[in-house]
Amino acid sequence: MTNDGTISLEDELAHWPTGGTEALAVQDRLRAHVRREQSGPEPGFAGTVVGVDVAYDDEHDLVAAAAVALDAVTLAVVEEATAVGRVSFPYVPGLLAFREIPTVVDALGRLSRTPDLVVCDGYGLAHPRRFGLASHLGVLTGLPTIGVAKNPFTSRYELPGMERGESSPLVDGSGDEEDEVVGRALRTQKGVKPVFVSVGHRIDLDRACAHTLHLTPKYRIPETTRAADALCRRALSEARAG
C-alpha cells in the first residue's frame, strides 16, 4: 500500500499519540489531506472491496482487527486476514480511530492484494471534527474509503422514506455554526432502520451510498462489515484462549 505521497504511514505509526491532546493535533493536521472531489470506483467494479472491523477485550488489553476482501461484483469472500495487538490508547469518544488504526493497518498489510475500496464500520466526515476512522485510515493508506455506521453519533437527520434506497441528509452544526451536510441516512432494506454513510477519502457521497446499497443485497449492514465483524470476533476469542 502507498499513500498519496504527502503522508508517510510509517512515520505516523512510529509517532502514534498516546493521549488526547496529541491526538487532536494529529486530527487537525491530517484533516486537510482528505480528498472529497474524487468519485472513486463504480459500484460492481471488477476488483475487491475490503471490510475492516475491530473487537476489544479491555480487561486483557487486546484488540483484534479483521480485513476481509470481497469480489466487488459477486460479494464472495476472496481473502481474509487478521491482526491482534495491544490497546495503546484510552477510550475517548471522537478519538476511537487512535485505538484501532494500528491493528487495522496491520491486518490490511497481511492481505496479498491492495484493496480498491475499504469500507469501515464507523464514520468519515460524519464526525464532530470531520475526521473519523474512515477518513483517517484513507489519508494514511491513500486508499478510497467510506464509513457506514449503525448510528449517527452527534449528527441529526430526518427519517428517510421506508423503501430501500431512500435517504435523507445527515447534518451537523449547532449554535453559531451553520448546518453542514456530512453524510446520509440511507435505507438499505425496506422498513429497516437506516445506516449512516459518509465519505472517508477519495470518493464522493453519491458513490459511497451506491456502494453501500450494492453491498447490502439482503441485510441492513454491508456484507463487508458483516464478514469483518465475525472474523475479528473469532480472532479475539482465539487470542484470549492462546
PDB file of C-alpha atoms in Angstrom, residues 15-194:
ATOM      1  CA  HIS A  15       4.868   8.651  16.349  1.00  0.00           C
ATOM      2  CA  TRP A  16       1.401   7.405  17.306  1.00  0.00           C
ATOM      3  CA  PRO A  17      -0.279   9.547  20.008  1.00  0.00           C
ATOM      4  CA  THR A  18      -0.871   8.156  23.463  1.00  0.00           C
ATOM      5  CA  GLY A  19      -3.138  10.911  24.784  1.00  0.00           C
ATOM      6  CA  GLY A  20      -5.991  13.189  23.781  1.00  0.00           C
ATOM      7  CA  THR A  21      -4.074  16.426  23.245  1.00  0.00           C
ATOM      8  CA  GLU A  22      -1.653  14.804  20.823  1.00  0.00           C
ATOM      9  CA  ALA A  23      -4.474  13.005  19.032  1.00  0.00           C
ATOM     10  CA  LEU A  24      -6.467  16.190  18.491  1.00  0.00           C
ATOM     11  CA  ALA A  25      -3.400  17.831  16.983  1.00  0.00           C
ATOM     12  CA  VAL A  26      -2.977  14.873  14.603  1.00  0.00           C
ATOM     13  CA  GLN A  27      -6.608  15.145  13.501  1.00  0.00           C
ATOM     14  CA  ASP A  28      -6.177  18.858  12.838  1.00  0.00           C
ATOM     15  CA  ARG A  29      -3.003  18.238  10.840  1.00  0.00           C
ATOM     16  CA  LEU A  30      -4.258  15.360   8.715  1.00  0.00           C
ATOM     17  CA  ARG A  31      -7.816  16.536   8.090  1.00  0.00           C
ATOM     18  CA  ALA A  32      -6.662  18.868   5.273  1.00  0.00           C
ATOM     19  CA  HIS A  33      -5.454  15.828   3.321  1.00  0.00           C
ATOM     20  CA  VAL A  34      -8.941  14.318   2.927  1.00  0.00           C
ATOM     21  CA  ARG A  35      -9.964  14.268  -0.744  1.00  0.00           C
ATOM     22  CA  ARG A  36     -13.705  14.550  -1.391  1.00  0.00           C
ATOM     23  CA  GLU A  37     -13.621  15.547  -5.062  1.00  0.00           C
ATOM     24  CA  GLN A  38     -12.659  12.121  -6.438  1.00  0.00           C
ATOM     25  CA  SER A  39     -15.588   9.926  -7.432  1.00  0.00           C
ATOM     26  CA  GLY A  40     -13.984   6.586  -6.587  1.00  0.00           C
ATOM     27  CA  PRO A  41     -14.684   3.245  -8.282  1.00  0.00           C
ATOM     28  CA  GLU A  42     -18.136   2.470  -9.630  1.00  0.00           C
ATOM     29  CA  PRO A  43     -20.337   0.004  -7.701  1.00  0.00           C
ATOM     30  CA  GLY A  44     -19.850  -3.515  -9.015  1.00  0.00           C
ATOM     31  CA  PHE A  45     -16.402  -2.711 -10.453  1.00  0.00           C
ATOM     32  CA  ALA A  46     -14.019  -5.533 -11.329  1.00  0.00           C
ATOM     33  CA  GLY A  47     -11.855  -5.609  -8.218  1.00  0.00           C
ATOM     34  CA  THR A  48     -12.002  -6.094  -4.479  1.00  0.00           C
ATOM     35  CA  VAL A  49     -13.801  -4.207  -1.764  1.00  0.00           C
ATOM     36  CA  VAL A  50     -12.441  -4.781   1.730  1.00  0.00           C
ATOM     37  CA  GLY A  51     -14.319  -4.529   5.007  1.00  0.00           C
ATOM     38  CA  VAL A  52     -12.455  -3.781   8.228  1.00  0.00           C
ATOM     39  CA  ASP A  53     -13.641  -4.072  11.815  1.00  0.00           C
ATOM     40  CA  VAL A  54     -12.203  -4.499  15.305  1.00  0.00           C
ATOM     41  CA  ALA A  55     -13.117  -6.228  18.553  1.00  0.00           C
ATOM     42  CA  TYR A  56     -11.762  -5.345  22.006  1.00  0.00           C
ATOM     43  CA  ASP A  57     -11.013  -7.036  25.279  1.00  0.00           C
ATOM     44  CA  ASP A  58     -10.025  -4.150  27.542  1.00  0.00           C
ATOM     45  CA  GLU A  59      -9.683  -6.455  30.535  1.00  0.00           C
ATOM     46  CA  HIS A  60      -6.853  -8.283  28.781  1.00  0.00           C
ATOM     47  CA  ASP A  61      -5.627  -5.190  26.884  1.00  0.00           C
ATOM     48  CA  LEU A  62      -6.289  -6.812  23.493  1.00  0.00           C
ATOM     49  CA  VAL A  63      -7.640  -5.526  20.180  1.00  0.00           C
ATOM     50  CA  ALA A  64      -8.245  -7.780  17.189  1.00  0.00           C
ATOM     51  CA  ALA A  65      -8.708  -6.405  13.667  1.00  0.00           C
ATOM     52  CA  ALA A  66     -10.024  -8.144  10.569  1.00  0.00           C
ATOM     53  CA  ALA A  67      -9.732  -7.249   6.888  1.00  0.00           C
ATOM     54  CA  VAL A  68     -11.984  -9.242   4.569  1.00  0.00           C
ATOM     55  CA  ALA A  69     -11.734  -8.854   0.785  1.00  0.00           C
ATOM     56  CA  LEU A  70     -14.871  -9.460  -1.273  1.00  0.00           C
ATOM     57  CA  ASP A  71     -15.211  -9.720  -5.016  1.00  0.00           C
ATOM     58  CA  ALA A  72     -16.829  -6.383  -5.838  1.00  0.00           C
ATOM     59  CA  VAL A  73     -19.235  -7.990  -8.329  1.00  0.00           C
ATOM     60  CA  THR A  74     -20.359 -11.205  -6.637  1.00  0.00           C
ATOM     61  CA  LEU A  75     -19.624 -10.203  -2.999  1.00  0.00           C
ATOM     62  CA  ALA A  76     -17.965 -13.567  -2.454  1.00  0.00           C
ATOM     63  CA  VAL A  77     -15.146 -13.594   0.111  1.00  0.00           C
ATOM     64  CA  VAL A  78     -11.838 -13.962  -1.729  1.00  0.00           C
ATOM     65  CA  GLU A  79      -9.337 -13.340   1.077  1.00  0.00           C
ATOM     66  CA  GLU A  80      -9.212 -12.533   4.766  1.00  0.00           C
ATOM     67  CA  ALA A  81      -6.591 -11.504   7.291  1.00  0.00           C
ATOM     68  CA  THR A  82      -6.432 -10.706  10.991  1.00  0.00           C
ATOM     69  CA  ALA A  83      -4.068  -8.991  13.384  1.00  0.00           C
ATOM     70  CA  VAL A  84      -4.035  -8.840  17.179  1.00  0.00           C
ATOM     71  CA  GLY A  85      -2.398  -6.071  19.164  1.00  0.00           C
ATOM     72  CA  ARG A  86      -2.397  -4.250  22.465  1.00  0.00           C
ATOM     73  CA  VAL A  87      -4.794  -1.429  23.257  1.00  0.00           C
ATOM     74  CA  SER A  88      -2.453   1.557  23.393  1.00  0.00           C
ATOM     75  CA  PHE A  89      -4.878   4.485  23.548  1.00  0.00           C
ATOM     76  CA  PRO A  90      -7.583   5.281  26.119  1.00  0.00           C
ATOM     77  CA  TYR A  91     -11.278   5.221  25.292  1.00  0.00           C
ATOM     78  CA  VAL A  92     -12.213   8.780  24.271  1.00  0.00           C
ATOM     79  CA  PRO A  93     -15.357   9.458  22.191  1.00  0.00           C
ATOM     80  CA  GLY A  94     -14.339  11.028  18.905  1.00  0.00           C
ATOM     81  CA  LEU A  95     -10.836   9.564  19.098  1.00  0.00           C
ATOM     82  CA  LEU A  96     -11.609   5.868  18.662  1.00  0.00           C
ATOM     83  CA  ALA A  97      -9.549   5.685  15.472  1.00  0.00           C
ATOM     84  CA  PHE A  98      -6.416   6.029  17.599  1.00  0.00           C
ATOM     85  CA  ARG A  99      -7.300   2.767  19.351  1.00  0.00           C
ATOM     86  CA  GLU A 100      -7.988   0.910  16.133  1.00  0.00           C
ATOM     87  CA  ILE A 101      -5.897   2.055  13.193  1.00  0.00           C
ATOM     88  CA  PRO A 102      -2.503   0.474  14.033  1.00  0.00           C
ATOM     89  CA  THR A 103      -4.036  -3.013  14.234  1.00  0.00           C
ATOM     90  CA  VAL A 104      -6.325  -2.387  11.237  1.00  0.00           C
ATOM     91  CA  VAL A 105      -3.320  -1.327   9.142  1.00  0.00           C
ATOM     92  CA  ASP A 106      -1.533  -4.491  10.263  1.00  0.00           C
ATOM     93  CA  ALA A 107      -4.475  -6.624   9.105  1.00  0.00           C
ATOM     94  CA  LEU A 108      -4.711  -4.796   5.762  1.00  0.00           C
ATOM     95  CA  GLY A 109      -0.994  -5.338   5.220  1.00  0.00           C
ATOM     96  CA  ARG A 110      -1.470  -9.089   5.557  1.00  0.00           C
ATOM     97  CA  LEU A 111      -3.725  -9.222   2.505  1.00  0.00           C
ATOM     98  CA  SER A 112      -1.979 -10.288  -0.695  1.00  0.00           C
ATOM     99  CA  ARG A 113      -3.861  -7.671  -2.726  1.00  0.00           C
ATOM    100  CA  THR A 114      -4.276  -3.913  -2.466  1.00  0.00           C
ATOM    101  CA  PRO A 115      -7.947  -3.017  -1.838  1.00  0.00           C
ATOM    102  CA  ASP A 116      -9.740  -0.947  -4.456  1.00  0.00           C
ATOM    103  CA  LEU A 117     -12.142   0.307  -1.771  1.00  0.00           C
ATOM    104  CA  VAL A 118     -12.239  -0.029   2.023  1.00  0.00           C
ATOM    105  CA  VAL A 119     -15.496   0.041   3.991  1.00  0.00           C
ATOM    106  CA  CYS A 120     -15.228   0.960   7.669  1.00  0.00           C
ATOM    107  CA  ASP A 121     -17.740   0.272  10.407  1.00  0.00           C
ATOM    108  CA  GLY A 122     -17.759   3.885  11.562  1.00  0.00           C
ATOM    109  CA  TYR A 123     -17.522   7.463  10.374  1.00  0.00           C
ATOM    110  CA  GLY A 124     -15.622   9.519   7.856  1.00  0.00           C
ATOM    111  CA  LEU A 125     -16.741  13.135   7.557  1.00  0.00           C
ATOM    112  CA  ALA A 126     -19.771  12.422   9.769  1.00  0.00           C
ATOM    113  CA  HIS A 127     -17.606  13.063  12.807  1.00  0.00           C
ATOM    114  CA  PRO A 128     -17.548  16.122  15.106  1.00  0.00           C
ATOM    115  CA  ARG A 129     -14.065  17.013  13.846  1.00  0.00           C
ATOM    116  CA  ARG A 130     -14.752  15.804  10.272  1.00  0.00           C
ATOM    117  CA  PHE A 131     -12.071  13.148  10.614  1.00  0.00           C
ATOM    118  CA  GLY A 132     -13.430   9.803  11.699  1.00  0.00           C
ATOM    119  CA  LEU A 133     -11.901   6.368  11.263  1.00  0.00           C
ATOM    120  CA  ALA A 134     -12.676   6.085   7.540  1.00  0.00           C
ATOM    121  CA  SER A 135     -11.056   9.437   6.749  1.00  0.00           C
ATOM    122  CA  HIS A 136      -8.056   8.797   8.992  1.00  0.00           C
ATOM    123  CA  LEU A 137      -7.438   5.347   7.521  1.00  0.00           C
ATOM    124  CA  GLY A 138      -7.888   6.650   3.984  1.00  0.00           C
ATOM    125  CA  VAL A 139      -5.435   9.513   4.416  1.00  0.00           C
ATOM    126  CA  LEU A 140      -2.797   7.246   5.974  1.00  0.00           C
ATOM    127  CA  THR A 141      -3.063   4.499   3.345  1.00  0.00           C
ATOM    128  CA  GLY A 142      -4.094   6.543   0.307  1.00  0.00           C
ATOM    129  CA  LEU A 143      -6.959   4.095  -0.333  1.00  0.00           C
ATOM    130  CA  PRO A 144     -10.547   5.092  -1.221  1.00  0.00           C
ATOM    131  CA  THR A 145     -12.596   4.648   1.962  1.00  0.00           C
ATOM    132  CA  ILE A 146     -16.174   5.075   3.128  1.00  0.00           C
ATOM    133  CA  GLY A 147     -17.764   4.973   6.561  1.00  0.00           C
ATOM    134  CA  VAL A 148     -21.009   3.083   7.143  1.00  0.00           C
ATOM    135  CA  ALA A 149     -22.150   3.466  10.754  1.00  0.00           C
ATOM    136  CA  LYS A 150     -25.017   1.936  12.691  1.00  0.00           C
ATOM    137  CA  ASN A 151     -25.906   5.197  14.490  1.00  0.00           C
ATOM    138  CA  PRO A 152     -25.496   8.903  13.669  1.00  0.00           C
ATOM    139  CA  PHE A 153     -23.160   9.817  16.572  1.00  0.00           C
ATOM    140  CA  THR A 154     -23.630  13.575  17.025  1.00  0.00           C
ATOM    141  CA  SER A 155     -25.345  14.313  13.686  1.00  0.00           C
ATOM    142  CA  ARG A 156     -29.046  14.916  13.018  1.00  0.00           C
ATOM    143  CA  TYR A 157     -31.328  13.645  10.275  1.00  0.00           C
ATOM    144  CA  GLU A 158     -34.942  13.286   9.176  1.00  0.00           C
ATOM    145  CA  LEU A 159     -36.123   9.722   8.766  1.00  0.00           C
ATOM    146  CA  PRO A 160     -35.860   8.740   5.098  1.00  0.00           C
ATOM    147  CA  GLY A 161     -38.731   7.027   3.287  1.00  0.00           C
ATOM    148  CA  MET A 162     -39.354   3.389   4.073  1.00  0.00           C
ATOM    149  CA  GLU A 163     -38.256   1.950   0.719  1.00  0.00           C
ATOM    150  CA  ARG A 164     -34.789   0.546   0.042  1.00  0.00           C
ATOM    151  CA  GLY A 165     -32.526   3.249  -1.375  1.00  0.00           C
ATOM    152  CA  GLU A 166     -34.356   6.224   0.104  1.00  0.00           C
ATOM    153  CA  SER A 167     -32.171   8.644   2.030  1.00  0.00           C
ATOM    154  CA  SER A 168     -32.032  11.939   3.879  1.00  0.00           C
ATOM    155  CA  PRO A 169     -29.184  14.358   4.662  1.00  0.00           C
ATOM    156  CA  LEU A 170     -27.098  13.778   7.766  1.00  0.00           C
ATOM    157  CA  VAL A 171     -26.313  17.228   9.155  1.00  0.00           C
ATOM    158  CA  ASP A 172     -24.087  18.608  11.866  1.00  0.00           C
ATOM    159  CA  GLY A 173     -23.758  22.059  13.384  1.00  0.00           C
ATOM    160  CA  SER A 174     -25.106  23.926  16.391  1.00  0.00           C
ATOM    161  CA  GLY A 175     -25.169  27.370  17.915  1.00  0.00           C
ATOM    162  CA  ASP A 176     -23.331  29.821  15.676  1.00  0.00           C
ATOM    163  CA  GLU A 177     -22.189  27.060  13.336  1.00  0.00           C
ATOM    164  CA  GLU A 178     -24.060  26.663  10.083  1.00  0.00           C
ATOM    165  CA  ASP A 179     -25.509  23.212   9.483  1.00  0.00           C
ATOM    166  CA  GLU A 180     -23.254  21.122   7.265  1.00  0.00           C
ATOM    167  CA  VAL A 181     -24.253  18.004   5.349  1.00  0.00           C
ATOM    168  CA  VAL A 182     -21.755  15.357   6.485  1.00  0.00           C
ATOM    169  CA  GLY A 183     -23.385  12.212   5.104  1.00  0.00           C
ATOM    170  CA  ARG A 184     -26.701  10.486   4.517  1.00  0.00           C
ATOM    171  CA  ALA A 185     -29.125   8.340   6.433  1.00  0.00           C
ATOM    172  CA  LEU A 186     -29.687   5.518   3.935  1.00  0.00           C
ATOM    173  CA  ARG A 187     -32.391   2.868   3.998  1.00  0.00           C
ATOM    174  CA  THR A 188     -30.710  -0.329   2.847  1.00  0.00           C
ATOM    175  CA  GLN A 189     -33.738  -2.577   3.360  1.00  0.00           C
ATOM    176  CA  LYS A 190     -37.439  -1.774   3.243  1.00  0.00           C
ATOM    177  CA  GLY A 191     -38.799  -0.858   6.660  1.00  0.00           C
ATOM    178  CA  VAL A 192     -35.449  -1.405   8.409  1.00  0.00           C
ATOM    179  CA  LYS A 193     -33.545   1.282  10.343  1.00  0.00           C
ATOM    180  CA  PRO A 194     -31.201   3.293   8.114  1.00  0.00           C
TER     181      PRO A 194
END
